[in-house]
PDB file of C-alpha atoms in Angstrom:
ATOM      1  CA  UNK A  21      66.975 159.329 192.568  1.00  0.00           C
ATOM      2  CA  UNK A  22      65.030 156.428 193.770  1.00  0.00           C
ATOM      3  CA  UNK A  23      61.786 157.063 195.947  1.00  0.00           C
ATOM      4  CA  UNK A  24      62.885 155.883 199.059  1.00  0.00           C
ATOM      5  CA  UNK A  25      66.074 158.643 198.485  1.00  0.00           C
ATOM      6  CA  UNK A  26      63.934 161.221 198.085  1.00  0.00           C
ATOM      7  CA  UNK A  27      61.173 161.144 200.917  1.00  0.00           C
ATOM      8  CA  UNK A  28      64.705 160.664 203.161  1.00  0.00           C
ATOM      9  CA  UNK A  29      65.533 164.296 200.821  1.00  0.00           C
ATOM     10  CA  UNK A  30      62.204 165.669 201.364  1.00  0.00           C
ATOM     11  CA  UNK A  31      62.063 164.570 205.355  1.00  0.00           C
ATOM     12  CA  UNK A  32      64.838 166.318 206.313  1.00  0.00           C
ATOM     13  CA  UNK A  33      63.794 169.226 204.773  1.00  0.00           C
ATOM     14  CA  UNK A  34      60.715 169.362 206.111  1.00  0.00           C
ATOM     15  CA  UNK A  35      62.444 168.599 209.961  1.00  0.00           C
ATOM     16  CA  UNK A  36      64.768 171.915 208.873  1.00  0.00           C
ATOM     17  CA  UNK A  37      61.608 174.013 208.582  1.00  0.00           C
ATOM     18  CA  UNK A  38      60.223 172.730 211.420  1.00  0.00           C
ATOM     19  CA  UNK A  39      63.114 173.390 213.766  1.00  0.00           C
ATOM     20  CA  UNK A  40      63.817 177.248 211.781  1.00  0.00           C
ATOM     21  CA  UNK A  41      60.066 177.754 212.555  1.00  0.00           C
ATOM     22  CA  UNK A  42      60.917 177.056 216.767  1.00  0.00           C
ATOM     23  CA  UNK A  43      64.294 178.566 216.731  1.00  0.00           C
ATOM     24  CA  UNK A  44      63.079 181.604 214.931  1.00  0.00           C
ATOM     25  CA  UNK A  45      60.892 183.202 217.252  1.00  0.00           C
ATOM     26  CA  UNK A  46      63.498 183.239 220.168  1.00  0.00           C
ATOM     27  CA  UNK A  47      65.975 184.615 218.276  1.00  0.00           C
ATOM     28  CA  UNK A  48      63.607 187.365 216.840  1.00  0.00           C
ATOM     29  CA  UNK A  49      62.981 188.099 220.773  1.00  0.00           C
ATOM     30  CA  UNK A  50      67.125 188.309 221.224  1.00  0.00           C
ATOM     31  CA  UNK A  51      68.272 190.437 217.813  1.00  0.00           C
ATOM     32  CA  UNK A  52      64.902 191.797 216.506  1.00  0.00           C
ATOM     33  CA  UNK A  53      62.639 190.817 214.508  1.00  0.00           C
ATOM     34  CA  UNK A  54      63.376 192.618 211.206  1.00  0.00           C
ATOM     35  CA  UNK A  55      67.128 191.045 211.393  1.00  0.00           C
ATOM     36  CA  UNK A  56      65.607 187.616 211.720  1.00  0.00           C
ATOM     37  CA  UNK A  57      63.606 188.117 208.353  1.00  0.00           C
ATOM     38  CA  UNK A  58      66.691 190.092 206.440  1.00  0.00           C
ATOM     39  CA  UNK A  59      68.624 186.862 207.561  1.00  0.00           C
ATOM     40  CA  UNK A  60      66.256 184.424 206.407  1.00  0.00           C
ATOM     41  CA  UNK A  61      65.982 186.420 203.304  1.00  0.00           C
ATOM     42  CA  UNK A  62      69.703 186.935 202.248  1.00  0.00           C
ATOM     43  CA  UNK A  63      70.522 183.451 203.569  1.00  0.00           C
ATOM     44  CA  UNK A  64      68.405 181.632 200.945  1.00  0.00           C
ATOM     45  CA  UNK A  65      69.315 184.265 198.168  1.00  0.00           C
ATOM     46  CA  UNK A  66      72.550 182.517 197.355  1.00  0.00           C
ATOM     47  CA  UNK A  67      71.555 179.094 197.478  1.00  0.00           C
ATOM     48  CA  UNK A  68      68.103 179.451 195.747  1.00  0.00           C
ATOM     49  CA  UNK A  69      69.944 181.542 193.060  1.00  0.00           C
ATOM     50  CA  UNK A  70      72.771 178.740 192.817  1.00  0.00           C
ATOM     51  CA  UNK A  71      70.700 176.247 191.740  1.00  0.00           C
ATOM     52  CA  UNK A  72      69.180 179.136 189.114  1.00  0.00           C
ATOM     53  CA  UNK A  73      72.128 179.862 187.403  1.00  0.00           C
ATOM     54  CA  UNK A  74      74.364 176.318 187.801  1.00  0.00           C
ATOM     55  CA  UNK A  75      71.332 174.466 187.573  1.00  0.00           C
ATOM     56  CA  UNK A  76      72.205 171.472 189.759  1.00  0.00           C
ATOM     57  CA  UNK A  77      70.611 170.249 192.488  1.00  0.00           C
ATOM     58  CA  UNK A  78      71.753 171.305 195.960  1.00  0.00           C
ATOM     59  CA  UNK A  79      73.731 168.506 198.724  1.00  0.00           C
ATOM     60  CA  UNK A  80      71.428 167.501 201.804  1.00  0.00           C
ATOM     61  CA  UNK A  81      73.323 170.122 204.052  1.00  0.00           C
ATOM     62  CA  UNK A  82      72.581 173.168 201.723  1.00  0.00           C
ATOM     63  CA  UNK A  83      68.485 171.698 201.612  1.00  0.00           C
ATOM     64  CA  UNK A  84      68.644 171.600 205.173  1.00  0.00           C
ATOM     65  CA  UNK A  85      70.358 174.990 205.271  1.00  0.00           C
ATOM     66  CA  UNK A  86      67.764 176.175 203.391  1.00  0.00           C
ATOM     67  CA  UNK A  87      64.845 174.842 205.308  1.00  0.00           C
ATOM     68  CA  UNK A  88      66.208 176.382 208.522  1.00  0.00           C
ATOM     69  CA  UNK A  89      66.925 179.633 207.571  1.00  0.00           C
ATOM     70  CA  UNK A  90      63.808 180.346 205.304  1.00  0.00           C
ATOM     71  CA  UNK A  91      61.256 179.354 208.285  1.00  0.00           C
ATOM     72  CA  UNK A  92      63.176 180.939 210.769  1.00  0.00           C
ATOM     73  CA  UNK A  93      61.574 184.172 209.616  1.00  0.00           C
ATOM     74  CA  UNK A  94      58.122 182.844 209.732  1.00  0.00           C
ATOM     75  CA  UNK A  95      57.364 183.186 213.876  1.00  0.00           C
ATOM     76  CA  UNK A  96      59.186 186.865 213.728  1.00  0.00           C
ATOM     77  CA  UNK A  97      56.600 187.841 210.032  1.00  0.00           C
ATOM     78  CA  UNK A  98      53.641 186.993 212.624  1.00  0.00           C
ATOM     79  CA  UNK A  99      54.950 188.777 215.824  1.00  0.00           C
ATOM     80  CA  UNK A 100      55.829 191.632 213.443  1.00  0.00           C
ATOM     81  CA  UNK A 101      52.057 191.946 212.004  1.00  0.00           C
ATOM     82  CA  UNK A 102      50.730 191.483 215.301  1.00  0.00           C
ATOM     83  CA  UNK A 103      52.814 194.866 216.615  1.00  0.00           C
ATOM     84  CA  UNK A 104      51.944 196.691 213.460  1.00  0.00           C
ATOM     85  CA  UNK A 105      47.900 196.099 214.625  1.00  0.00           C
ATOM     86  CA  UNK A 106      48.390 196.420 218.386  1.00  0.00           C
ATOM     87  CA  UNK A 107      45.317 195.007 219.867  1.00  0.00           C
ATOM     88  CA  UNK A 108      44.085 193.021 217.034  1.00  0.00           C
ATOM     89  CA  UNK A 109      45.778 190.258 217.330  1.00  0.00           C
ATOM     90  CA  UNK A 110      43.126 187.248 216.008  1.00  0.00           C
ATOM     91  CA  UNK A 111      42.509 189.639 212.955  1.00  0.00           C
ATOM     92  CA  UNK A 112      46.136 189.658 212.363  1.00  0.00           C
ATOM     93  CA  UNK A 113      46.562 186.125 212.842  1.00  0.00           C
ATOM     94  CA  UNK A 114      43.679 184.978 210.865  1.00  0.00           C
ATOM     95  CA  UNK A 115      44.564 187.227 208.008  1.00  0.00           C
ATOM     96  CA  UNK A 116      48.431 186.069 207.900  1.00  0.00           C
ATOM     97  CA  UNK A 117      47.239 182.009 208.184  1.00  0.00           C
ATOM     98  CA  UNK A 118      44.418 182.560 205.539  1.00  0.00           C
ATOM     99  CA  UNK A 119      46.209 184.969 203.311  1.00  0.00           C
ATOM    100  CA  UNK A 120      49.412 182.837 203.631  1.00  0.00           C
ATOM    101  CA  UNK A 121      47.644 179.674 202.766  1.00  0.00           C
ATOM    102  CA  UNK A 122      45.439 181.319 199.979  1.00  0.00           C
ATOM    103  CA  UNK A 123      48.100 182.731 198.145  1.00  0.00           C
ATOM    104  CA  UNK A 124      49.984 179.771 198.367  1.00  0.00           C
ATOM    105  CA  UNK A 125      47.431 177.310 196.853  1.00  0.00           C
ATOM    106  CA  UNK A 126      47.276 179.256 194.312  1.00  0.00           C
ATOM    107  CA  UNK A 127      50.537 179.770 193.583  1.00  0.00           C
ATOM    108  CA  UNK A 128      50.852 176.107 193.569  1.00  0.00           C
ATOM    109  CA  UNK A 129      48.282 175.805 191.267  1.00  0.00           C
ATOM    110  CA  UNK A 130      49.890 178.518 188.663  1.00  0.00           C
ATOM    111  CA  UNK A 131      53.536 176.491 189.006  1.00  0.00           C
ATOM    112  CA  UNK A 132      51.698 173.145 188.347  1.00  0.00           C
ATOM    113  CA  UNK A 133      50.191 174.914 185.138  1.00  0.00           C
ATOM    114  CA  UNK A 134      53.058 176.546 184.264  1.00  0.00           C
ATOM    115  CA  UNK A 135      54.949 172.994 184.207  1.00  0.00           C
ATOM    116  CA  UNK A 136      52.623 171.306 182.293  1.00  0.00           C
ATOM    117  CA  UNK A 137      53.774 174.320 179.793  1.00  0.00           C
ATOM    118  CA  UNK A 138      57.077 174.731 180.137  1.00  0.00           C
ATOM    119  CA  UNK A 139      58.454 171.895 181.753  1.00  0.00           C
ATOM    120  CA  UNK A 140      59.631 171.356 185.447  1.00  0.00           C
ATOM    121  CA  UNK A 141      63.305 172.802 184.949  1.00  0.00           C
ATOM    122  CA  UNK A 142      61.558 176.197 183.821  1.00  0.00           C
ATOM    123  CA  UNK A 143      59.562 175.692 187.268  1.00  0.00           C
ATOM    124  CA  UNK A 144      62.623 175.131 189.111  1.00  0.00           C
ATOM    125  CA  UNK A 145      64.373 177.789 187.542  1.00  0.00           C
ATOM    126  CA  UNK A 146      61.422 180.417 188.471  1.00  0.00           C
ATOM    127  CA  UNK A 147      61.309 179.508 192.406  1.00  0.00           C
ATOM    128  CA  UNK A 148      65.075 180.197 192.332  1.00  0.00           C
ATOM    129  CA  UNK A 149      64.282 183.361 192.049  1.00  0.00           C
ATOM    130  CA  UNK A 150      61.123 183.671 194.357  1.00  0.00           C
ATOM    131  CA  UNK A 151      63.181 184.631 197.716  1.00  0.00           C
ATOM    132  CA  UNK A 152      64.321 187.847 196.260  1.00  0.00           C
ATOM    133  CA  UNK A 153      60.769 189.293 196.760  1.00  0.00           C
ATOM    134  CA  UNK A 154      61.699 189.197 200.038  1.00  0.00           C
ATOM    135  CA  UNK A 155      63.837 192.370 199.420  1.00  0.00           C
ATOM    136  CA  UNK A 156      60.363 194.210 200.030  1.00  0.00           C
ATOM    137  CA  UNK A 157      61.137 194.056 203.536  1.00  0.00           C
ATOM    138  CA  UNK A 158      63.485 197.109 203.001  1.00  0.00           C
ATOM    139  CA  UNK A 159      60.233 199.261 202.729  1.00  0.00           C
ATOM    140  CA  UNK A 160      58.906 197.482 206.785  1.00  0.00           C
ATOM    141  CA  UNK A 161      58.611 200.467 209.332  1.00  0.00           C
ATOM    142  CA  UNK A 162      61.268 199.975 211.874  1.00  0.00           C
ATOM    143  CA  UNK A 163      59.311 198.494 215.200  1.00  0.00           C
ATOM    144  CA  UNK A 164      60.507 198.871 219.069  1.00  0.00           C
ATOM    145  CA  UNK A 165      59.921 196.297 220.972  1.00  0.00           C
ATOM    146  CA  UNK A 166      57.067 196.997 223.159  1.00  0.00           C
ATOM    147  CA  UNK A 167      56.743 195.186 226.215  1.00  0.00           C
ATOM    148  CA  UNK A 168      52.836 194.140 227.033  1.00  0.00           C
ATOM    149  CA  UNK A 169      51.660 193.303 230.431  1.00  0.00           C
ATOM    150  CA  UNK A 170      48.889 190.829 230.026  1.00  0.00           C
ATOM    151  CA  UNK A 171      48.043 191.110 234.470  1.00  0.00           C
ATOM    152  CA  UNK A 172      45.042 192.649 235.251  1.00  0.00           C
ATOM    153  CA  UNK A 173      45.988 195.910 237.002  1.00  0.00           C
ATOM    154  CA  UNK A 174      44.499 196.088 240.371  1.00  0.00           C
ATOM    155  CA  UNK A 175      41.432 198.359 240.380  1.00  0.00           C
TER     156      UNK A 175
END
């Protein structure tokens, strides 16, 4: 694939994630929040796990597929925290950004060893599988939307 090919590749990707990471919050407002991360979850199982066992490389409308659904998830994870700590929600905001980041610099720095080792295939092979932690999310308490009035009550 020539360069120019793949920034086009990698663009539209990244546009995907962008528009999952706006479209996901209203949604998790409309069908709940927990449903929005099951979806993003179990929607990227089968394509990330495609590419694991058939080892090709995905079409453009799978990537972008991909990039929606997995980001999607990402404005309901926030809102979720934020009702779990009702009340503290900088704390849980700081922690999810710095944790998020942290965790993924680092991670980034482990795959980059680990294809120095192995070989970028191996890499590619291991990320297929990365989405299934998501299955955690069977062990999130179930939430109610609470409504929050942020007027001043009249004293």
């Amino acid at each position: 694939m020539s360069i120019q090919s793949a920034q086009l590749h990698l663009f539209g990707f990244l546009f995907a994630i962008a528009l999952g990471t706006l479209v996901g919050g209203p949604v998790g407002d409309r069908i709940g929040r927990k449903r929005v991360i099951w979806v993003s979850i179990l929607g990227v199982a089968p394509f990330s796990l495609h590419v694991a066992v058939r080892g090709c490389c995905l079409d453009e409308r799978a990537r972008l597929v991909i990039g929606l659904t997995i980001a999607s998830a990402f404005s309901a994870i926030l809102v979720f925290a934020q009702e779990l700590l009702p009340g503290r929600v900088g704390t849980v905001s700081g922690l999810f950004f710095g944790l998020a980041f942290g965790v993924g610099g680092i991670g980034a720095a482990l795959l980059g060893k680990l294809a120095d080792v192995r070989g970028i295939e191996f890499v590619y092979s291991v990320c297929s599988f990365l989405p299934l932690i998501g299955l955690l999310t069977a062990f999130l308490p179930d939430l109610r939307s609470r409504r929050v009035s942020i007027r001043p009550s009249a004293a």
